[in-house]
Structure formats: structure tokens, C-alpha cells
């Protein structure tokens, strides 16, 4: 949050003055407000308490959460759950397209989660690190037979604090995101009539992740089988330095194919966050609707 902390502090101060001191009808929204989105004492779901304990150990800074944090985290976990559909598309391009909407919605939820947290002091980590940490924790949540959220705290804590990619680069690239970026590169190679990829080896994606981190070049290229290539322009394409440079240039131009669908500016004026009472109802509705859709009968008080 070191990259947006000052902006969030300005939002917090404006909100407090306009909403709570001057009682204006129109005021600056602050997703981290502990009054507007107050959490009643001892009403936090057990799954969230475990999340917060693990998250705090990684952040090493005093923080507070509110109703927004809990609601949006619940939405994100349900949205990205891996066991909700046993069908797995082998076609990488089709799979990426089907997951695109999930990715966009997930990134928006993560944005709200991050800015809903009230940080007492400026964190050492950037926003992308915090989002990566949240993703790692959420990947470990599973639903039991009664659709209650469970998590192995020790394993999750170990995987988060010992994540080599997060430690080394300050962020992670998940498998689905890695697929999306490779498809974007693949489509560019085809559109520019440079090469057409026939298939990739088991090592290709590992090398591709490294090349996104600017560590590997030639190993990635050697692990792709090309169906078509302009042999006059790129002879022996699998080891051609000119083609390597074109690929590297494209990755740099596209900033490793990172997509940013929202930012703090959008959240400043967003009406996506709700009042405290509306937040309570919204949280219950999210979970209730989910269980109804999956033919489960449950008392909402069981998840509080």
C-alpha cells in the first residue's frame, strides 16, 4: 500500500470531515470507514477470523477491517472457488475466455478489500503484494459438505510466508492468469504473422512465468513447437535471436500483459459500497443466495 497509502489517507480525512463533522448530504465515500461499515462485536464469521489472523502475520502492521472487508472477501472466495465446476476445458484459449469475466469481477472485489482495510501506519508492501497475499490465502479455502468455509491455517500460513515467488518479486502470477497472458502473446504472434504456435511443452509455462519476471529468454522459446513461421524473416525460429527480441519487446510494451480494470480513483466515486445496515443485509444475501442456488437449507445465523 506504500504506492497508494497517501491517497487513501486523503480520502479518509475528506470523508470524516464531510460525512461525520459537517453532515453533508453529498460526501466523499470511504470504503475503510469504521463507523459507516461497522462490524458488531463478535459477529465476524469464523472463517474470516482465521483469514485475518494469517493476513496480520504477513502484513506486520496494525490494521482494522470493517463490513466491506468481510462482504467482499466472501464474494471473492465464492466467485473464485475451484470446486464449483468439475468441467475443465483443455482448450487454453476457450478456458481463458470463459474465465475472463471471473477475473475482472475478482480484481474489482480485491480492490475494494484492499482499500476497505484501515492501516494505522504506511505498510512496507505495495498494493500488488497485498493483493497477492490475499489470493494465496483464499486459494486454501474449501467448502465442506454443508458448504461451510474451511481452511488449514498452518498450511496456509506456511505457503504464504514461504512463497518464493512472492518473496522474490513482490507479487505472484497464478496459473489462470499465466494462461491468459500466454494466450495474449500467442494471439499477437499470429496476428502479426510472425509464427503460429502448434503446441507447447510441459516446461513452456514455467519458462514463460520466468520471462515475465525477466529471468529467462531462450529456454522459453525452445519449448514451443511452431506450426508456421516466416522462415525468411526468422530462420530456426526456436533459437532465433531476432524473434527472441521481438517477444521480449512485446512483453515489455504490454507490461507483461498485466490488466488493471479499476483503480483507487474509481473507488473514490463508486457507489458500490453501502451503509452499515445495508452491508449487513448484503452480506447475508450473498451467502443465503449461494446456498439457495445450490439447494442447501441453512440458517444465516450459523455463518455469523
XYZ file of C-alpha atoms in Angstrom:
304
model
C 0.000 0.000 0.000
C 3.056 2.241 0.026
C 2.090 3.221 -3.531
C -1.455 4.441 -2.708
C -1.362 4.985 1.067
C -1.256 8.794 0.869
C -4.232 8.864 -1.498
C -6.249 6.692 0.879
C -5.367 8.973 3.785
C -6.710 11.968 1.852
C -9.936 10.067 1.134
C -10.255 9.117 4.800
C -9.812 12.710 6.013
C -12.241 14.158 3.458
C -14.848 11.554 4.301
C -14.580 12.172 8.043
C -14.914 15.918 7.620
C -17.749 15.897 5.078
C -19.760 12.977 6.477
C -19.158 12.913 10.220
C -18.271 16.511 11.069
C -20.218 18.627 8.585
C -23.042 16.103 7.972
C -23.193 16.907 4.261
C -25.802 15.253 2.076
C -23.145 14.508 -0.528
C -19.756 13.489 0.748
C -16.569 11.638 -0.083
C -17.054 7.873 0.170
C -14.512 5.966 2.253
C -14.700 2.152 1.985
C -12.499 1.862 5.095
C -14.742 3.894 7.422
C -15.174 2.023 10.698
C -18.398 3.872 11.513
C -20.268 3.621 8.210
C -19.372 -0.043 7.847
C -19.194 -1.016 11.488
C -18.922 -4.672 12.426
C -20.870 -5.614 15.520
C -18.683 -7.147 18.178
C -18.288 -10.935 17.966
C -20.358 -11.242 14.768
C -17.441 -11.997 12.447
C -17.687 -15.417 10.753
C -15.138 -17.945 11.977
C -13.642 -18.344 8.504
C -12.908 -14.608 8.413
C -11.253 -14.622 11.832
C -8.833 -17.247 10.540
C -8.163 -15.209 7.404
C -7.425 -12.095 9.434
C -5.059 -13.905 11.789
C -2.987 -15.239 8.879
C -3.106 -11.934 6.990
C -1.916 -9.941 10.007
C 1.098 -12.202 10.489
C 2.154 -11.452 6.919
C 1.483 -7.696 6.985
C 3.204 -6.918 10.305
C 1.303 -3.637 10.655
C -1.656 -2.667 12.818
C -4.872 -2.763 10.789
C -8.642 -2.701 11.186
C -11.301 -4.287 8.997
C -14.966 -3.431 8.509
C -18.127 -4.873 6.976
C -16.841 -4.151 3.468
C -13.791 -6.332 4.087
C -15.879 -9.311 5.173
C -18.571 -8.955 2.497
C -16.198 -8.539 -0.445
C -13.886 -11.298 0.755
C -16.849 -13.679 0.965
C -17.878 -12.707 -2.561
C -14.342 -13.240 -3.852
C -13.995 -16.692 -2.297
C -17.349 -17.827 -3.711
C -16.565 -16.314 -7.127
C -13.158 -17.973 -7.471
C -13.836 -21.315 -5.784
C -12.186 -24.116 -7.743
C -14.614 -26.886 -6.844
C -17.763 -25.168 -8.105
C -17.473 -26.771 -11.550
C -15.801 -30.086 -12.290
C -15.683 -29.298 -16.007
C -12.208 -28.320 -17.174
C -11.612 -27.052 -20.690
C -8.458 -28.444 -22.238
C -8.507 -25.741 -24.899
C -6.444 -22.978 -23.338
C -7.967 -20.140 -25.373
C -11.552 -21.155 -24.616
C -10.724 -21.617 -20.949
C -9.164 -18.158 -20.741
C -12.180 -16.534 -22.401
C -14.613 -18.267 -20.052
C -12.620 -17.146 -17.023
C -12.216 -13.548 -18.203
C -15.404 -12.291 -16.556
C -14.478 -14.039 -13.311
C -11.044 -12.420 -13.456
C -12.466 -8.926 -13.970
C -15.008 -9.257 -11.176
C -12.389 -10.782 -8.899
C -9.970 -7.897 -9.421
C -12.694 -5.372 -8.597
C -13.522 -7.215 -5.388
C -9.850 -7.357 -4.419
C -9.564 -3.605 -4.959
C -12.407 -2.969 -2.529
C -10.983 -5.428 0.005
C -7.598 -3.700 -0.019
C -8.964 -0.167 0.391
C -11.547 -1.255 2.975
C -8.744 -2.071 5.403
C -7.734 0.788 7.706
C -3.947 0.893 8.078
C -2.604 2.647 11.186
C 0.783 3.254 9.569
C 2.008 3.104 5.990
C 2.663 -0.557 5.088
C 6.016 -1.565 3.644
C 4.297 -3.512 0.886
C 2.758 -2.262 -2.330
C -0.847 -2.891 -3.298
C 0.107 -5.721 -5.680
C 1.866 -7.562 -2.823
C -1.178 -7.263 -0.561
C -3.498 -8.499 -3.317
C -1.179 -11.455 -3.971
C -1.162 -12.325 -0.263
C -4.975 -12.267 -0.177
C -5.122 -14.514 -3.254
C -2.745 -17.046 -1.696
C -4.840 -17.249 1.473
C -8.131 -17.521 -0.423
C -6.808 -20.363 -2.587
C -6.706 -22.539 0.532
C -10.384 -22.173 1.406
C -12.605 -25.164 0.692
C -16.319 -25.806 1.161
C -17.345 -28.810 3.213
C -20.397 -30.977 2.525
C -22.586 -28.402 4.260
C -20.994 -25.613 2.210
C -19.221 -24.083 5.175
C -15.827 -22.498 4.594
C -12.822 -24.371 5.966
C -9.123 -23.606 5.875
C -5.947 -25.346 7.033
C -4.370 -22.482 8.965
C -0.898 -23.980 9.394
C -0.539 -24.975 5.746
C -1.898 -21.635 4.529
C 0.415 -19.654 6.785
C 3.390 -21.729 5.655
C 2.535 -21.332 1.955
C 2.065 -17.584 2.338
C 5.110 -16.737 4.428
C 7.296 -19.166 2.484
C 6.062 -18.327 -1.020
C 9.278 -17.921 -3.011
C 7.641 -16.041 -5.875
C 6.038 -13.509 -3.533
C 9.252 -13.074 -1.549
C 11.424 -12.622 -4.644
C 9.205 -10.497 -6.891
C 6.684 -8.928 -4.529
C 3.711 -10.478 -6.336
C 2.510 -13.767 -7.817
C 1.147 -14.833 -11.197
C -1.499 -17.524 -10.715
C -1.929 -20.347 -13.248
C -5.133 -18.918 -14.751
C -3.514 -15.511 -15.120
C -0.429 -17.104 -16.659
C -2.643 -18.840 -19.235
C -4.353 -15.551 -20.065
C -1.069 -13.764 -20.657
C 0.291 -16.586 -22.810
C -2.852 -16.539 -24.966
C -2.412 -12.800 -25.421
C 1.174 -13.336 -26.585
C 0.121 -16.252 -28.801
C -2.620 -14.209 -30.483
C -0.217 -11.339 -31.088
C 2.309 -13.683 -32.744
C -0.445 -14.979 -35.031
C -1.986 -11.564 -35.786
C 1.400 -10.165 -36.752
C 2.004 -13.273 -38.898
C 5.255 -13.916 -37.063
C 4.626 -17.522 -36.006
C 1.721 -19.831 -35.235
C 2.086 -21.931 -32.097
C 1.245 -25.609 -32.629
C 1.806 -26.839 -29.084
C 3.875 -26.124 -26.003
C 5.903 -28.447 -23.778
C 5.388 -29.119 -20.102
C 8.149 -26.639 -19.321
C 6.859 -23.797 -21.512
C 4.636 -22.135 -18.921
C 7.332 -22.384 -16.260
C 9.762 -20.598 -18.552
C 7.054 -18.138 -19.607
C 6.500 -17.120 -15.997
C 10.224 -16.552 -15.652
C 10.353 -14.490 -18.823
C 7.516 -12.343 -17.470
C 9.756 -11.770 -14.471
C 12.548 -11.035 -16.992
C 14.646 -14.014 -15.925
C 14.510 -16.412 -18.880
C 14.587 -15.888 -22.619
C 15.895 -18.713 -24.776
C 14.598 -21.653 -22.711
C 11.044 -20.386 -23.153
C 11.396 -20.121 -26.917
C 12.918 -23.574 -27.280
C 9.930 -25.157 -25.561
C 7.383 -24.058 -28.157
C 6.552 -26.029 -31.297
C 5.666 -23.697 -34.174
C 3.171 -24.754 -36.831
C 4.033 -21.871 -39.130
C 6.735 -19.256 -39.232
C 8.166 -16.766 -41.707
C 11.359 -18.734 -42.271
C 12.858 -15.942 -44.344
C 12.494 -13.447 -41.534
C 13.006 -15.826 -38.609
C 15.045 -18.874 -39.693
C 15.288 -21.547 -36.982
C 12.647 -19.691 -35.001
C 13.137 -21.798 -31.867
C 16.622 -20.287 -31.390
C 16.348 -17.106 -33.460
C 17.676 -14.078 -31.567
C 15.584 -11.632 -33.605
C 12.391 -13.474 -32.695
C 13.513 -13.590 -29.071
C 13.975 -9.829 -29.124
C 10.538 -9.333 -30.703
C 8.904 -11.412 -27.974
C 10.778 -9.585 -25.217
C 9.935 -6.221 -26.776
C 6.240 -7.105 -26.893
C 6.211 -8.289 -23.282
C 7.864 -5.051 -22.165
C 5.485 -2.910 -24.252
C 2.484 -4.688 -22.763
C 3.925 -4.537 -19.228
C 3.931 -8.344 -19.029
C 0.285 -8.321 -20.224
C -0.955 -7.012 -16.884
C -4.518 -5.696 -16.986
C -5.773 -3.146 -14.499
C -9.551 -2.921 -14.571
C -10.034 -0.489 -11.718
C -8.142 1.929 -9.523
C -8.481 3.980 -6.383
C -9.919 6.880 -8.355
C -12.865 4.773 -9.424
C -13.411 3.605 -5.876
C -13.475 7.191 -4.632
C -16.646 7.946 -6.566
C -18.087 4.446 -6.565
C -21.473 3.786 -5.007
C -20.641 0.093 -4.779
C -20.134 0.286 -1.023
C -23.203 0.565 1.125
C -24.306 1.849 4.507
C -23.739 -0.222 7.625
C -27.266 -1.664 7.761
C -27.302 -2.306 4.018
C -23.934 -4.016 4.430
C -25.390 -6.412 6.996
C -28.262 -7.310 4.680
C -25.947 -7.603 1.688
C -23.610 -9.990 3.483
C -26.496 -12.232 4.477
C -27.970 -12.090 0.974
C -24.695 -13.143 -0.671
C -24.414 -16.277 1.409
C -28.128 -17.065 1.502
C -28.445 -16.814 -2.284
C -25.436 -19.033 -2.750
C -26.839 -21.804 -0.579
C -30.305 -21.497 -2.129
C -28.808 -21.825 -5.618
C -27.061 -24.994 -4.502
C -30.167 -26.466 -2.812
C -28.877 -26.189 0.737
C -31.034 -25.202 3.680
C -29.210 -23.126 6.244
C -29.887 -20.623 8.983
C -27.928 -17.448 8.246
C -27.021 -17.156 11.942
C -24.822 -20.219 11.513
C -22.322 -18.263 9.440
C -22.081 -15.262 11.741
